[in-house]
Amino acid sequence: MRTPTVLISGASIAGPALAYWLNARGWQTTVVERFEGLREDGQNIDVRGAGREVARRMGIEDAIRAASTGETGTEFVDAAGRPLARFAAGTSDSGGATAELEILRGQLSRIIVDRTHDETEYVFGDRIVALDDADDEDGVTVTFAGGAIRTFDVVVVAEGLRSRTRSMIFPDTDAVRELGFYVAYLTIPRTDDDTDLWRWHSAGRGRSVTLRPDNLGTVRATLAFLSDVRGLDELDRDGIVTILRRTFADVGWAAPRVLAALDDAPLYFDAVGQARMPSWTSGRVALLGDAAYCSSPISGMSTSLALTGAYVLAGELAAHPHRTAFARYEALMRPYVDQAQKLPPGTPRIANPRGRAGLATMNTVLRIAGSSPAARLGGLVSRWFTPPADAIELPAYPLRETAH
Ligand SMILES: Cc1cc2nc3c(=O)[nH]c(=O)nc-3n(C[C@H](O)[C@H](O)[C@H](O)COP(=O)(O)OP(=O)(O)OC[C@H]3O[C@@H](n4cnc5c(N)ncnc54)[C@H](O)[C@@H]3O)c2cc1C
């Protein structure tokens, strides 16, 4: 039988994970990434529940654990850095704001890419500019920005929340549900005062500052704020820095330190949103990971969804012709995604209060929750911290089967 071929667009988490599982089933895999090399930026991401089970089946759970950021829990602090409440890291697959498996995004990406490098063709610095998907026996003909024209049996778009290729396939769908929340991620030098806790200061007027440990001797900082203005993520670096300086000028605790680092620190600025697509497939093309069903960093579930989606899509593609495989992929993943995308009521506003009263209420709730495990169990704080990471029964797919 002819070897089936797939083009995967995006070399972060979902794309390489799909390549891994299709390689294991005898497919010929090509991954195209618009950046010139593997992107190392990004901060702590969680691998939870079914995502963790997929990592286990990939044989990378130990590698993830070895690259753990070492974060031991979450601590909320006031403007002077005094602790308001502390929560230990999750002791199960899904409990806690700090998950049991926490790793820097770039390191997880590297771990998966390293396990696919021998079999997968990686093309960096290129991207899809046109797709001709007649959905017949000939497959999808793809034109690349670099000029190449190639045909694949299946194309999978794993380009993240702001995917451009997705707009070519679903031109009439408004894919992104904006949450009116921006996050600047920075890497700053570690000092003797830093701890192994994820420390979080809610500063009022919808703003927060956080510091997290990493396993590289630096500290991962965020400056996050609510805003009704759309498109700030499209500004250049100078524009973003100006807005951050203005927005956080009167914020205490670590804000002055993070602002002082803005000129030199690696900076990744993101408009937080969710991908809400009525369908994830069209013809011979499928969406995967954040491009299909980003649940947002607030949920802590996007990476687990990406790993699980890659596992399911590969298993189905290897066992069925693409139409059946895509229908089964949608049916299996949709309930899991729906659960993960249900953010707690009022999120992200409730954790980033705008007014003094809201801030005072939040701090009181945190104090109570932090001092009493019983109060934590049933409450909203618990809901924030416990995403539904297990809400899917993972099928067992046989390896080296091709029924394309
Ligand atoms: C640089 C970066 C930093 C991140 N930092 C964090 C973080 O700190 N915290 C957090 O919770 N989540 C972060 N994320 C998101 C997180 O990685 C995802 O939510 C999750 O892991 C699912 O990943 P994904 O592979 O579906 O999408 P993503 O991780 O978004 O990866 C998409 C990939 O596709 C590439 N791409 C985009 N457009 C094209 C195109 N047209 N052609 C080819 N390639 C394209 C991108 O460069 C990227 O490599 C970050 C993502 C990136 C890319």
Tab-separated table of C-alpha atoms and ligand atoms in Angstrom:
chain	number	residue	atom	x	y	z
A	1	MET	CA	0.000	0.000	0.000
A	2	ARG	CA	1.221	3.531	-0.810
A	3	THR	CA	2.543	5.456	2.194
A	4	PRO	CA	0.001	8.128	3.201
A	5	THR	CA	1.323	11.674	3.489
A	6	VAL	CA	0.416	14.559	5.776
A	7	LEU	CA	1.453	18.199	5.876
A	8	ILE	CA	1.252	19.674	9.365
A	9	SER	CA	1.475	23.466	9.688
A	10	GLY	CA	2.941	24.638	13.027
A	11	ALA	CA	5.875	23.207	15.009
A	12	SER	CA	4.961	23.938	18.627
A	13	ILE	CA	3.162	21.229	20.631
A	14	ALA	CA	0.176	19.933	18.648
A	15	GLY	CA	1.965	19.689	15.289
A	16	PRO	CA	5.012	17.665	16.397
A	17	ALA	CA	2.780	15.472	18.619
A	18	LEU	CA	0.651	14.570	15.608
A	19	ALA	CA	3.812	13.856	13.602
A	20	TYR	CA	4.974	11.555	16.395
A	21	TRP	CA	1.780	9.472	16.354
A	22	LEU	CA	1.515	9.320	12.561
A	23	ASN	CA	5.189	8.330	12.247
A	24	ALA	CA	4.416	5.482	14.625
A	25	ARG	CA	1.736	4.333	12.167
A	26	GLY	CA	3.905	4.465	9.065
A	27	TRP	CA	2.820	7.841	7.651
A	28	GLN	CA	5.174	10.206	5.877
A	29	THR	CA	5.059	13.456	7.851
A	30	THR	CA	6.123	16.982	6.901
A	31	VAL	CA	5.916	19.892	9.360
A	32	VAL	CA	6.136	23.488	8.132
A	33	GLU	CA	6.837	26.306	10.612
A	34	ARG	CA	6.756	29.980	9.699
A	35	PHE	CA	9.591	30.875	12.096
A	36	GLU	CA	13.195	30.225	11.102
A	37	GLY	CA	13.713	27.730	13.915
A	38	LEU	CA	11.987	26.093	16.827
A	39	ARG	CA	10.526	28.794	19.084
A	40	GLU	CA	11.985	28.653	22.569
A	41	ASP	CA	9.822	31.383	24.133
A	42	GLY	CA	6.796	31.001	26.365
A	43	GLN	CA	6.354	30.131	29.983
A	44	ASN	CA	5.045	27.395	32.228
A	45	ILE	CA	2.404	25.167	30.700
A	46	ASP	CA	0.517	22.360	32.370
A	47	VAL	CA	0.210	18.760	31.255
A	48	ARG	CA	-2.861	17.357	32.962
A	49	GLY	CA	-5.291	14.446	32.916
A	50	ALA	CA	-5.726	12.884	29.485
A	51	GLY	CA	-2.865	15.037	28.156
A	52	ARG	CA	-0.630	13.503	30.731
A	53	GLU	CA	-1.804	10.002	29.793
A	54	VAL	CA	-0.949	10.767	26.153
A	55	ALA	CA	2.504	11.984	27.257
A	56	ARG	CA	2.879	8.693	29.132
A	57	ARG	CA	1.952	6.715	25.989
A	58	MET	CA	4.477	8.781	24.009
A	59	GLY	CA	7.145	7.789	26.509
A	60	ILE	CA	7.908	11.442	27.378
A	61	GLU	CA	6.406	11.704	30.863
A	62	ASP	CA	9.771	11.189	32.559
A	63	ALA	CA	11.449	13.721	30.273
A	64	ILE	CA	8.748	16.256	31.153
A	65	ARG	CA	9.153	15.547	34.849
A	66	ALA	CA	12.929	15.932	34.536
A	67	ALA	CA	12.431	19.355	32.940
A	68	SER	CA	9.892	20.441	35.569
A	69	THR	CA	9.974	24.102	36.527
A	70	GLY	CA	10.107	23.105	40.206
A	71	GLU	CA	7.118	25.244	41.124
A	72	THR	CA	5.789	24.129	44.511
A	73	GLY	CA	2.482	26.016	44.678
A	74	THR	CA	0.697	29.328	44.290
A	75	GLU	CA	0.836	32.278	46.675
A	76	PHE	CA	-1.257	35.422	46.476
A	77	VAL	CA	0.488	38.507	47.820
A	78	ASP	CA	-0.473	42.099	48.555
A	79	ALA	CA	1.174	45.264	47.241
A	80	ALA	CA	3.955	44.930	49.822
A	81	GLY	CA	4.586	41.276	48.932
A	82	ARG	CA	2.932	39.973	52.136
A	83	PRO	CA	1.261	36.561	51.621
A	84	LEU	CA	-2.558	36.557	51.493
A	85	ALA	CA	-3.050	32.839	50.790
A	86	ARG	CA	-1.029	29.859	49.663
A	87	PHE	CA	-2.083	26.715	47.753
A	88	ALA	CA	0.164	23.679	47.315
A	89	ALA	CA	0.896	22.269	43.865
A	90	GLY	CA	-1.597	19.689	42.577
A	91	THR	CA	-1.018	16.217	43.869
A	92	SER	CA	-3.236	14.581	41.270
A	93	ASP	CA	-3.292	14.898	37.493
A	94	SER	CA	-5.722	17.753	37.533
A	95	GLY	CA	-5.788	19.491	40.898
A	96	GLY	CA	-4.283	22.857	41.710
A	97	ALA	CA	-3.271	25.970	39.796
A	98	THR	CA	0.228	24.549	39.733
A	99	ALA	CA	-0.182	21.197	37.998
A	100	GLU	CA	1.964	18.249	38.923
A	101	LEU	CA	3.585	18.327	35.493
A	102	GLU	CA	4.696	21.890	34.737
A	103	ILE	CA	7.212	22.539	32.004
A	104	LEU	CA	8.336	25.492	29.923
A	105	ARG	CA	6.524	25.472	26.595
A	106	GLY	CA	9.740	25.647	24.573
A	107	GLN	CA	11.192	22.674	26.416
A	108	LEU	CA	8.117	20.510	25.824
A	109	SER	CA	8.167	21.446	22.167
A	110	ARG	CA	11.843	20.473	21.974
A	111	ILE	CA	11.230	17.113	23.689
A	112	ILE	CA	8.551	16.170	21.141
A	113	VAL	CA	10.456	17.475	18.127
A	114	ASP	CA	13.534	15.498	19.209
A	115	ARG	CA	11.426	12.338	19.129
A	116	THR	CA	10.242	12.983	15.590
A	117	HIS	CA	13.341	14.441	13.997
A	118	ASP	CA	14.594	11.227	12.399
A	119	GLU	CA	11.364	10.516	10.531
A	120	THR	CA	9.641	13.865	10.065
A	121	GLU	CA	10.671	16.405	7.450
A	122	TYR	CA	10.794	19.814	9.201
A	123	VAL	CA	10.628	22.906	6.971
A	124	PHE	CA	11.350	26.126	8.901
A	125	GLY	CA	10.865	29.675	7.638
A	126	ASP	CA	8.011	28.812	5.286
A	127	ARG	CA	4.209	28.755	5.334
A	128	ILE	CA	1.156	27.806	3.328
A	129	VAL	CA	-0.124	30.558	1.004
A	130	ALA	CA	-2.727	28.582	-0.950
A	131	LEU	CA	-4.573	25.283	-0.666
A	132	ASP	CA	-6.388	23.462	-3.444
A	133	ASP	CA	-8.509	20.842	-1.779
A	134	ALA	CA	-10.759	19.239	-4.375
A	135	ASP	CA	-11.364	16.432	-1.860
A	136	ASP	CA	-10.846	13.832	-4.563
A	137	GLU	CA	-8.314	11.037	-4.906
A	138	ASP	CA	-5.489	13.481	-5.652
A	139	GLY	CA	-5.237	14.980	-2.180
A	140	VAL	CA	-4.591	18.606	-1.283
A	141	THR	CA	-2.256	20.698	-3.409
A	142	VAL	CA	-0.393	23.221	-1.297
A	143	THR	CA	1.492	26.299	-2.429
A	144	PHE	CA	4.187	27.529	-0.027
A	145	ALA	CA	5.445	31.093	0.404
A	146	GLY	CA	8.886	29.851	-0.641
A	147	GLY	CA	7.427	28.843	-4.035
A	148	ALA	CA	7.172	25.045	-3.686
A	149	ILE	CA	3.943	23.329	-4.760
A	150	ARG	CA	3.321	19.904	-3.237
A	151	THR	CA	0.437	17.488	-2.809
A	152	PHE	CA	-0.473	15.676	0.428
A	153	ASP	CA	-3.212	13.218	1.335
A	154	VAL	CA	-4.177	15.284	4.359
A	155	VAL	CA	-3.270	18.759	5.696
A	156	VAL	CA	-3.468	19.541	9.410
A	157	VAL	CA	-3.358	23.132	10.634
A	158	ALA	CA	-1.750	23.422	14.092
A	159	GLU	CA	-0.866	27.118	13.906
A	160	GLY	CA	-2.222	28.278	17.233
A	161	LEU	CA	-5.066	30.614	18.172
A	162	ARG	CA	-4.382	33.254	15.504
A	163	SER	CA	-3.939	30.770	12.628
A	164	ARG	CA	-3.950	32.377	9.187
A	165	THR	CA	-4.383	29.177	7.210
A	166	ARG	CA	-7.574	28.534	9.185
A	167	SER	CA	-9.032	31.725	7.691
A	168	MET	CA	-8.348	30.366	4.192
A	169	ILE	CA	-10.291	27.192	4.972
A	170	PHE	CA	-13.100	28.773	6.989
A	171	PRO	CA	-13.238	32.326	5.572
A	172	ASP	CA	-16.681	33.041	6.995
A	173	THR	CA	-16.082	31.863	10.537
A	174	ASP	CA	-15.236	34.297	13.300
A	175	ALA	CA	-12.936	31.817	15.035
A	176	VAL	CA	-11.660	33.723	18.066
A	177	ARG	CA	-13.665	34.616	21.129
A	178	GLU	CA	-11.671	37.480	22.630
A	179	LEU	CA	-11.625	37.611	26.423
A	180	GLY	CA	-10.604	41.288	26.681
A	181	PHE	CA	-7.440	40.355	28.540
A	182	TYR	CA	-3.784	40.856	27.609
A	183	VAL	CA	-0.740	39.109	29.052
A	184	ALA	CA	2.914	40.146	28.658
A	185	TYR	CA	5.278	37.247	29.383
A	186	LEU	CA	8.867	38.185	30.320
A	187	THR	CA	11.957	36.336	31.444
A	188	ILE	CA	13.898	38.270	34.088
A	189	PRO	CA	16.975	37.605	36.274
A	190	ARG	CA	16.369	35.639	39.484
A	191	THR	CA	17.248	37.298	42.804
A	192	ASP	CA	17.770	35.927	46.326
A	193	ASP	CA	14.252	37.043	47.268
A	194	ASP	CA	12.599	34.832	44.658
A	195	THR	CA	10.911	31.626	45.748
A	196	ASP	CA	9.711	28.446	44.071
A	197	LEU	CA	6.102	29.596	44.338
A	198	TRP	CA	3.950	31.095	41.627
A	199	ARG	CA	3.439	34.480	43.313
A	200	TRP	CA	0.505	36.543	42.212
A	201	HIS	CA	-0.460	40.123	43.020
A	202	SER	CA	-3.849	41.387	41.964
A	203	ALA	CA	-3.470	45.161	41.779
A	204	GLY	CA	-6.999	46.377	41.062
A	205	ARG	CA	-8.226	48.100	37.867
A	206	GLY	CA	-8.068	44.700	36.201
A	207	ARG	CA	-4.316	44.315	36.542
A	208	SER	CA	-2.083	41.588	37.948
A	209	VAL	CA	1.626	40.840	38.246
A	210	THR	CA	2.975	37.315	38.665
A	211	LEU	CA	6.390	35.713	39.146
A	212	ARG	CA	7.108	31.999	38.593
A	213	PRO	CA	10.274	29.946	38.953
A	214	ASP	CA	11.789	28.080	36.015
A	215	ASN	CA	14.461	25.401	35.730
A	216	LEU	CA	16.955	27.682	34.000
A	217	GLY	CA	17.892	29.971	36.896
A	218	THR	CA	15.665	32.810	35.699
A	219	VAL	CA	12.201	33.978	36.700
A	220	ARG	CA	9.127	34.068	34.468
A	221	ALA	CA	7.089	37.221	35.000
A	222	THR	CA	3.729	38.318	33.657
A	223	LEU	CA	1.984	41.662	33.502
A	224	ALA	CA	-1.681	41.075	32.738
A	225	PHE	CA	-4.538	43.543	32.284
A	226	LEU	CA	-8.139	43.756	31.207
A	227	SER	CA	-8.871	46.065	28.302
A	228	ASP	CA	-11.822	46.685	26.031
A	229	VAL	CA	-9.447	47.909	23.326
A	230	ARG	CA	-8.869	45.265	20.644
A	231	GLY	CA	-5.667	44.720	18.654
A	232	LEU	CA	-3.015	45.812	21.173
A	233	ASP	CA	-1.182	42.548	20.374
A	234	GLU	CA	-0.629	43.848	16.851
A	235	LEU	CA	1.483	46.792	18.069
A	236	ASP	CA	5.270	46.645	17.697
A	237	ARG	CA	7.485	46.049	20.715
A	238	ASP	CA	7.920	49.772	21.476
A	239	GLY	CA	4.174	50.296	21.446
A	240	ILE	CA	3.591	47.351	23.768
A	241	VAL	CA	6.315	48.512	26.180
A	242	THR	CA	4.780	52.006	26.307
A	243	ILE	CA	1.364	50.585	27.162
A	244	LEU	CA	2.792	48.295	29.850
A	245	ARG	CA	4.751	51.151	31.449
A	246	ARG	CA	1.681	53.356	31.520
A	247	THR	CA	-0.690	50.643	32.771
A	248	PHE	CA	1.540	49.399	35.608
A	249	ALA	CA	3.177	52.693	36.659
A	250	ASP	CA	1.380	52.819	40.050
A	251	VAL	CA	1.399	49.076	40.808
A	252	GLY	CA	3.383	47.803	43.771
A	253	TRP	CA	5.188	44.568	44.698
A	254	ALA	CA	7.233	43.259	41.727
A	255	ALA	CA	5.813	45.639	39.103
A	256	PRO	CA	8.700	48.185	39.237
A	257	ARG	CA	11.225	45.359	38.890
A	258	VAL	CA	9.433	43.845	35.904
A	259	LEU	CA	8.984	47.249	34.242
A	260	ALA	CA	12.684	47.967	34.748
A	261	ALA	CA	13.506	44.739	32.897
A	262	LEU	CA	11.270	45.588	29.925
A	263	ASP	CA	13.998	47.043	27.739
A	264	ASP	CA	16.128	43.916	27.634
A	265	ALA	CA	13.923	40.985	28.655
A	266	PRO	CA	12.566	38.487	26.140
A	267	LEU	CA	8.925	39.534	25.752
A	268	TYR	CA	5.939	37.637	24.373
A	269	PHE	CA	2.655	39.570	24.326
A	270	ASP	CA	-0.637	37.779	23.880
A	271	ALA	CA	-4.282	38.752	23.560
A	272	VAL	CA	-6.081	36.026	25.464
A	273	GLY	CA	-8.912	34.277	23.673
A	274	GLN	CA	-10.516	30.983	22.840
A	275	ALA	CA	-10.950	29.300	19.449
A	276	ARG	CA	-14.635	28.540	18.958
A	277	MET	CA	-15.151	26.628	15.728
A	278	PRO	CA	-18.433	24.929	14.763
A	279	SER	CA	-16.358	22.385	12.819
A	280	TRP	CA	-12.667	21.468	12.859
A	281	THR	CA	-12.456	19.771	9.487
A	282	SER	CA	-13.207	20.555	5.868
A	283	GLY	CA	-12.476	18.207	2.964
A	284	ARG	CA	-9.007	16.803	3.553
A	285	VAL	CA	-7.973	19.542	5.980
A	286	ALA	CA	-8.242	19.400	9.777
A	287	LEU	CA	-7.555	21.899	12.544
A	288	LEU	CA	-5.641	20.740	15.617
A	289	GLY	CA	-4.641	22.186	18.992
A	290	ASP	CA	-5.094	25.899	19.680
A	291	ALA	CA	-6.048	26.577	16.037
A	292	ALA	CA	-9.115	24.398	16.594
A	293	TYR	CA	-9.982	24.661	20.283
A	294	CYS	CA	-7.666	26.901	22.274
A	295	SER	CA	-9.186	27.064	25.728
A	296	SER	CA	-6.898	29.970	26.786
A	297	PRO	CA	-4.038	30.077	29.324
A	298	ILE	CA	-6.662	30.842	31.974
A	299	SER	CA	-7.985	27.278	31.738
A	300	GLY	CA	-4.536	25.654	31.890
A	301	MET	CA	-5.920	23.070	29.463
A	302	SER	CA	-4.719	24.085	25.984
A	303	THR	CA	-1.621	21.895	25.983
A	304	SER	CA	-3.505	18.873	27.292
A	305	LEU	CA	-6.149	19.394	24.596
A	306	ALA	CA	-3.417	19.672	21.951
A	307	LEU	CA	-1.697	16.445	23.036
A	308	THR	CA	-4.990	14.568	23.308
A	309	GLY	CA	-6.255	15.889	19.981
A	310	ALA	CA	-3.044	14.814	18.238
A	311	TYR	CA	-3.340	11.322	19.679
A	312	VAL	CA	-7.000	10.929	18.672
A	313	LEU	CA	-6.598	12.449	15.190
A	314	ALA	CA	-3.598	10.230	14.383
A	315	GLY	CA	-5.321	7.119	15.722
A	316	GLU	CA	-8.429	7.788	13.649
A	317	LEU	CA	-6.517	8.710	10.476
A	318	ALA	CA	-4.526	5.496	10.673
A	319	ALA	CA	-7.635	3.387	11.133
A	320	HIS	CA	-10.139	5.004	8.743
A	321	PRO	CA	-10.389	6.917	5.468
A	322	HIS	CA	-10.078	10.643	6.167
A	323	ARG	CA	-13.834	11.449	6.060
A	324	THR	CA	-14.672	8.862	8.703
A	325	ALA	CA	-11.536	9.696	10.680
A	326	PHE	CA	-12.405	13.403	10.771
A	327	ALA	CA	-16.005	12.717	11.839
A	328	ARG	CA	-14.805	10.456	14.644
A	329	TYR	CA	-12.130	12.995	15.706
A	330	GLU	CA	-14.811	15.676	16.035
A	331	ALA	CA	-17.205	13.361	17.881
A	332	LEU	CA	-14.579	12.118	20.340
A	333	MET	CA	-12.993	15.478	21.080
A	334	ARG	CA	-16.006	17.813	21.124
A	335	PRO	CA	-17.360	16.959	24.615
A	336	TYR	CA	-13.859	17.142	26.119
A	337	VAL	CA	-13.209	20.508	24.476
A	338	ASP	CA	-16.606	21.869	25.515
A	339	GLN	CA	-15.800	21.075	29.143
A	340	ALA	CA	-12.320	22.588	28.997
A	341	GLN	CA	-13.596	25.780	27.378
A	342	LYS	CA	-16.175	26.414	30.080
A	343	LEU	CA	-14.340	29.021	32.107
A	344	PRO	CA	-15.522	29.774	35.630
A	345	PRO	CA	-18.244	32.445	35.683
A	346	GLY	CA	-16.857	35.966	35.383
A	347	THR	CA	-13.388	34.880	34.221
A	348	PRO	CA	-11.005	36.651	33.675
A	349	ARG	CA	-12.646	39.646	35.386
A	350	ILE	CA	-13.243	37.964	38.699
A	351	ALA	CA	-9.547	37.201	39.241
A	352	ASN	CA	-8.559	40.677	38.070
A	353	PRO	CA	-11.025	42.987	39.807
A	354	ARG	CA	-11.347	46.511	38.491
A	355	GLY	CA	-12.713	48.209	41.618
A	356	ARG	CA	-11.611	48.404	45.254
A	357	ALA	CA	-14.654	46.479	46.485
A	358	GLY	CA	-13.980	43.630	44.066
A	359	LEU	CA	-10.338	43.493	45.098
A	360	ALA	CA	-11.229	43.442	48.785
A	361	THR	CA	-13.766	40.639	48.197
A	362	MET	CA	-11.281	38.603	46.228
A	363	ASN	CA	-8.625	38.949	48.912
A	364	THR	CA	-11.101	37.905	51.590
A	365	VAL	CA	-12.153	34.825	49.577
A	366	LEU	CA	-8.503	33.915	49.071
A	367	ARG	CA	-7.711	34.297	52.761
A	368	ILE	CA	-10.589	32.010	53.731
A	369	ALA	CA	-9.850	29.469	50.996
A	370	GLY	CA	-6.157	29.464	51.790
A	371	SER	CA	-6.694	28.879	55.481
A	372	SER	CA	-9.334	26.142	55.233
A	373	PRO	CA	-9.122	23.121	52.935
A	374	ALA	CA	-12.813	22.405	53.564
A	375	ALA	CA	-13.864	25.842	52.367
A	376	ARG	CA	-11.727	25.356	49.301
A	377	LEU	CA	-13.387	22.160	48.196
A	378	GLY	CA	-16.786	23.365	47.151
A	379	GLY	CA	-15.937	26.931	46.298
A	380	LEU	CA	-15.198	28.974	43.280
A	381	VAL	CA	-11.505	29.001	44.055
A	382	SER	CA	-11.492	25.248	43.704
A	383	ARG	CA	-13.259	25.568	40.344
A	384	TRP	CA	-10.565	27.989	39.164
A	385	PHE	CA	-7.938	25.494	40.099
A	386	THR	CA	-9.402	22.250	38.866
A	387	PRO	CA	-9.977	22.083	35.136
A	388	PRO	CA	-11.835	19.012	33.830
A	389	ALA	CA	-8.679	17.367	32.545
A	390	ASP	CA	-9.943	13.775	32.530
A	391	ALA	CA	-13.231	14.276	30.735
A	392	ILE	CA	-12.405	11.907	27.855
A	393	GLU	CA	-11.923	8.175	27.600
A	394	LEU	CA	-8.846	7.745	25.435
A	395	PRO	CA	-9.308	5.051	22.810
A	396	ALA	CA	-6.514	2.445	22.483
A	397	TYR	CA	-5.240	2.712	18.929
A	398	PRO	CA	-3.100	-0.069	17.449
A	399	LEU	CA	0.276	1.009	16.028
A	400	ARG	CA	1.565	0.488	12.462
A	401	GLU	CA	-1.920	0.265	10.961
A	402	THR	CA	-2.786	2.173	7.808
A	403	ALA	CA	-6.271	2.167	6.324
A	404	HIS	CA	-6.007	5.467	4.519
B	1	LIG	C1	5.892	31.424	21.339
B	1	LIG	C2	4.754	30.870	22.149
B	1	LIG	C3	4.701	31.116	23.525
B	1	LIG	C4	3.659	30.613	24.296
B	1	LIG	N1	3.638	30.861	25.619
B	1	LIG	C5	2.639	30.371	26.396
B	1	LIG	C6	2.631	30.592	27.808
B	1	LIG	O1	3.507	31.219	28.355
B	1	LIG	N2	1.582	30.099	28.530
B	1	LIG	C7	0.573	29.386	27.930
B	1	LIG	O2	-0.336	28.939	28.624
B	1	LIG	N3	0.577	29.141	26.597
B	1	LIG	C8	1.572	29.629	25.818
B	1	LIG	N4	1.568	29.387	24.451
B	1	LIG	C9	0.450	28.624	23.876
B	1	LIG	C10	0.598	27.103	24.070
B	1	LIG	O3	1.773	26.649	23.465
B	1	LIG	C11	-0.611	26.417	23.467
B	1	LIG	O4	-1.768	26.908	24.143
B	1	LIG	C12	-0.691	24.900	23.565
B	1	LIG	O5	0.519	24.286	23.913
B	1	LIG	C13	-1.190	24.273	22.246
B	1	LIG	O6	-0.200	24.452	21.288
B	1	LIG	P1	-0.387	24.447	19.702
B	1	LIG	O7	0.757	23.656	19.148
B	1	LIG	O8	-1.756	24.041	19.322
B	1	LIG	O9	-0.281	26.009	19.295
B	1	LIG	P2	0.888	27.072	19.551
B	1	LIG	O10	1.703	26.697	20.718
B	1	LIG	O11	0.256	28.400	19.525
B	1	LIG	O12	1.841	26.904	18.277
B	1	LIG	C14	1.515	27.276	16.967
B	1	LIG	C15	2.756	27.157	16.092
B	1	LIG	O13	2.378	27.417	14.736
B	1	LIG	C16	3.278	28.360	14.185
B	1	LIG	N5	2.580	29.096	13.136
B	1	LIG	C17	1.682	30.104	13.280
B	1	LIG	N6	1.225	30.489	12.078
B	1	LIG	C18	1.835	29.702	11.162
B	1	LIG	C19	1.767	29.625	9.739
B	1	LIG	N7	0.953	30.417	9.021
B	1	LIG	N8	2.521	28.690	9.116
B	1	LIG	C20	3.347	27.871	9.817
B	1	LIG	N9	3.456	27.913	11.178
B	1	LIG	C21	2.703	28.822	11.830
B	1	LIG	C22	3.703	29.210	15.375
B	1	LIG	O14	4.906	29.897	15.127
B	1	LIG	C23	3.847	28.165	16.459
B	1	LIG	O15	5.092	27.535	16.429
B	1	LIG	C24	2.606	29.871	23.661
B	1	LIG	C25	2.662	29.619	22.275
B	1	LIG	C26	3.721	30.109	21.527
B	1	LIG	C27	3.768	29.823	20.036
